[in-house]
Coordinates of C-alpha atoms in Angstrom, one line a residue:
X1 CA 26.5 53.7 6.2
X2 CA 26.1 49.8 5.2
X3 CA 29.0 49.1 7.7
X4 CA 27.1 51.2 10.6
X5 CA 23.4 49.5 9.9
X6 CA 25.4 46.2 9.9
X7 CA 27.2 47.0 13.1
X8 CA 23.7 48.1 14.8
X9 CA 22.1 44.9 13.4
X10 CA 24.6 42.7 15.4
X11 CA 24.2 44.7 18.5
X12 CA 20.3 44.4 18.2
X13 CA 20.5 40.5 18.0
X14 CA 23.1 40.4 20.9
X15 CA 20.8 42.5 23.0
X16 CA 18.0 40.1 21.4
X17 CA 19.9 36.9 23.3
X18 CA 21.3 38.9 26.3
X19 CA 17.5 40.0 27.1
X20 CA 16.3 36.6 26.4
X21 CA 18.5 34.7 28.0
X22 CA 18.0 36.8 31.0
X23 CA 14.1 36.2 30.6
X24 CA 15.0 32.2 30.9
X25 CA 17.1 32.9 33.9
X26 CA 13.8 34.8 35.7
X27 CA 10.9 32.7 34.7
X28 CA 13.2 29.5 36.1
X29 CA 14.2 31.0 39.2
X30 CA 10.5 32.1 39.8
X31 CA 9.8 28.5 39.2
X32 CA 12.2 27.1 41.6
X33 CA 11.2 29.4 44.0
X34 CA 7.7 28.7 43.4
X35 CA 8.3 24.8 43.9
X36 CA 10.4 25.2 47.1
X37 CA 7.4 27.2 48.6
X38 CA 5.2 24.6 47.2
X39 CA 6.7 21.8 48.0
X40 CA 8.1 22.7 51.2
X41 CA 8.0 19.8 54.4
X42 CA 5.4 22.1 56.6
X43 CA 6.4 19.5 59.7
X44 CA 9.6 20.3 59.8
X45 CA 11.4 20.6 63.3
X46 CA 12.5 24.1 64.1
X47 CA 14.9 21.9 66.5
X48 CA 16.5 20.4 63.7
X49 CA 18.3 23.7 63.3
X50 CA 19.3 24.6 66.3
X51 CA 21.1 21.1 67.2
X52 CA 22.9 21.3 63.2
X53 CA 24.4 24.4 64.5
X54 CA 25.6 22.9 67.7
X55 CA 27.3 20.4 66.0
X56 CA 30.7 20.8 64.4
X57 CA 29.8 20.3 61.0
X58 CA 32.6 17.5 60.1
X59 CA 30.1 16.0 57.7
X60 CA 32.3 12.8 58.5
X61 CA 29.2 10.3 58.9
X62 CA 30.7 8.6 62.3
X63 CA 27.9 9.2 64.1
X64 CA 26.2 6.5 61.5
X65 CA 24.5 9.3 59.7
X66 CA 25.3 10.6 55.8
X67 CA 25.8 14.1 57.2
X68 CA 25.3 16.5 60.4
X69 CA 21.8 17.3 59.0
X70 CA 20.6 13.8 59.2
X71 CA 21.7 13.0 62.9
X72 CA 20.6 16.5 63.7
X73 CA 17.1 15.2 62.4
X74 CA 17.3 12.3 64.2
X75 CA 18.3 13.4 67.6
X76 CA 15.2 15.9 67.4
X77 CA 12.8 13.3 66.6
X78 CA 14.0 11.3 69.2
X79 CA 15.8 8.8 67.3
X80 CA 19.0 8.9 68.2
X81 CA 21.2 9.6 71.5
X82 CA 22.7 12.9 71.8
X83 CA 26.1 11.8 71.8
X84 CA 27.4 10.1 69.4
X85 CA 29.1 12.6 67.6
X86 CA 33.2 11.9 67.8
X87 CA 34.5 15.5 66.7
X88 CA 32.1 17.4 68.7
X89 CA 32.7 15.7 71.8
X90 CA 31.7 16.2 75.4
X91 CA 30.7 19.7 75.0
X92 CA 28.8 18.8 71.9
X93 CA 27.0 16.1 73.8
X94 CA 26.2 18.7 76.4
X95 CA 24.9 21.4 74.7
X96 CA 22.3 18.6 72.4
X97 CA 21.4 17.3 75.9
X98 CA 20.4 21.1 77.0
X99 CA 18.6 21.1 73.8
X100 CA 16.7 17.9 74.2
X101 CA 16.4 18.6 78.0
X102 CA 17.6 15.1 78.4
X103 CA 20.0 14.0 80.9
X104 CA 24.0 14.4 80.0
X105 CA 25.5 10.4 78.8
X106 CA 28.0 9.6 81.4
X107 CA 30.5 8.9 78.8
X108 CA 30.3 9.1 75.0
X109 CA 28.9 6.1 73.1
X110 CA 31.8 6.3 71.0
X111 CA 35.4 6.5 72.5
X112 CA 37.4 7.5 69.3
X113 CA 36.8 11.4 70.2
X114 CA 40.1 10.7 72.6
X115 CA 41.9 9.5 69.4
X116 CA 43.6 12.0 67.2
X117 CA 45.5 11.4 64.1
X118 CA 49.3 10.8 64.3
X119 CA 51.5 10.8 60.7
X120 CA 54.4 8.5 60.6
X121 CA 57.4 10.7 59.7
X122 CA 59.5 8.0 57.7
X123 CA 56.7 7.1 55.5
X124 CA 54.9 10.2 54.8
X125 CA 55.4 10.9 51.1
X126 CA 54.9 14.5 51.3
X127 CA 51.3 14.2 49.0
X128 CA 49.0 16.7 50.8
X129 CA 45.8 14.5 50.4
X130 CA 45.6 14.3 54.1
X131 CA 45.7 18.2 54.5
X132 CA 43.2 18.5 51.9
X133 CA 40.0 16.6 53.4
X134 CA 41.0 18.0 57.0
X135 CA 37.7 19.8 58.0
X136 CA 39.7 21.3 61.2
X137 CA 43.2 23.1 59.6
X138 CA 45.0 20.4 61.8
X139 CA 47.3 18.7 59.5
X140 CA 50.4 21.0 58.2
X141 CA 52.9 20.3 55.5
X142 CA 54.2 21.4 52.4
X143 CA 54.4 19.5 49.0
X144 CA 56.7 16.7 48.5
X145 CA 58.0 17.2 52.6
X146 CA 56.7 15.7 55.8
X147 CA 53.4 16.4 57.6
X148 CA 52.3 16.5 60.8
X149 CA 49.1 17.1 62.6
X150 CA 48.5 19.7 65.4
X151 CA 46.8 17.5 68.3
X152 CA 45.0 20.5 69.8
X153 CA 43.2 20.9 66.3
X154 CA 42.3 17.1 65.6
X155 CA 38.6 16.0 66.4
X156 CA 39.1 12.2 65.3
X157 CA 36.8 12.6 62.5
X158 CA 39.4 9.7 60.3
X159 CA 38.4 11.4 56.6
X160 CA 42.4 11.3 56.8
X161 CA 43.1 7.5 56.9
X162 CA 41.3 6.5 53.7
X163 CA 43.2 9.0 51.5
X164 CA 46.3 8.8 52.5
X165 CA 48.1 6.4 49.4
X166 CA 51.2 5.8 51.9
X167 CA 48.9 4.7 54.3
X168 CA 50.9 6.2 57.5
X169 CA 48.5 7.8 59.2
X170 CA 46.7 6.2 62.6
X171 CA 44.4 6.9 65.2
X172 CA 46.3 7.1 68.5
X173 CA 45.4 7.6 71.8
X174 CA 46.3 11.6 72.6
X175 CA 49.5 11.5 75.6
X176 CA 47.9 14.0 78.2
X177 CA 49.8 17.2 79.1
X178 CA 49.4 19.8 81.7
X179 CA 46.8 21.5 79.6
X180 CA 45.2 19.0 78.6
X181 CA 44.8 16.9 82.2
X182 CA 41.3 16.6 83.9
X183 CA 42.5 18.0 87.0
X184 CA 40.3 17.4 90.1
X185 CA 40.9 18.5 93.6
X186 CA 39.3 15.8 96.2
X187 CA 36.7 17.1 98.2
X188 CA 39.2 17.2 101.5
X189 CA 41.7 19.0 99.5
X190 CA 39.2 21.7 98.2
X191 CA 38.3 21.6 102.0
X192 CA 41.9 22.2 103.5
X193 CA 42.6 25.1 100.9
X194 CA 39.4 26.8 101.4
X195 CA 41.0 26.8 105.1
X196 CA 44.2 28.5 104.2
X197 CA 42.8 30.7 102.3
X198 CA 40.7 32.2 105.0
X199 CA 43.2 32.6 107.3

């Protein structure tokens, strides 16, 4: 009987600290909620959010801003172009120009959007540091062995080159393939096929 009235006892002052605990964990949540309501910037720019979600989210402060969120802010208050974001480029430029209802850049202010990374083989230690702090899946490579970075994933964002300790990773220009070529047909061509094609 002791042992049972002892048993209870512990129960009763573990439910004691479960229910209070859980009483601390309500009234501070109330309060946070409380204080975000509260506090809450009532000017804030319902544009702000739609041009964050049009850019790619690389959080890698090339556009001369701490994160996406900040040059999202800027660019709807009017404070900073619409293209100067490296790993969304051109169509990222685009769609924050539809957004602003501002006309398209002809090029980008930055040109490292063409650059991709490129790992040199003989000096790659095999660390993964690189693969870790890639925000697009692009680099590929097991412990201890050789890495290399898929050029169709790559958005130039460089959070690669300050990690690497071998220091074997550059920015290179990206060698055009027949994928990747801005093919344009001349207006005489485009004239001469529409021809053959209607006869």
């Amino acid at each position: 009987m002791v042992r049972l009235t002892g048993f209870l006892v512990q129960m009763f002052h573990l439910l004691l600290v479960v229910l209070i605990f859980s009483a601390a964990a309500f009234i501070l949540g109330g309060s946070l909620s409380f204080a975000a309501e509260r506090f809450a910037d009532k000017n804030k720019n319902p544009l702000t959010d739609e041009i964050e979600k049009a850019l790619p989210g690389a959080q890698c402060g090339q556009c001369g801003y701490i994160g996406c969120r900040e040059y999202a802010a800027a660019v709807a208050r009017g404070e900073a172009p619409v293209n100067l974001c490296s790993p969304g480029g051109d169509s990222c430029t685009r769609a924050l120009a539809e957004l602003m209802h501002v006309p398209v850049p002809a090029r980008n202010v930055r040109a490292s959007e063409e650059l991709v990374a490129l790992i040199d083989q003989e000096k790659c230690i095999g660390c993964t540091k690189c693969s870790k702090v890639c925000p697009y899946d692009s680099i590929t490579g097991k412990l201890k062995e050789k890495h290399w970075v898929d050029p169709s994933l790559c958005m130039g964002c460089e959070k690669c080159l300050p990690v690497c300790p071998a220091k074997c990773i550059a920015m290179k220009p990206l060698e055009p393939t027949t994928a990747t070529w801005n093919w344009q047909i001349s207006g005489e061509l485009l004239e001469i096929r529409n021809r053959e094609t209607e006869l």
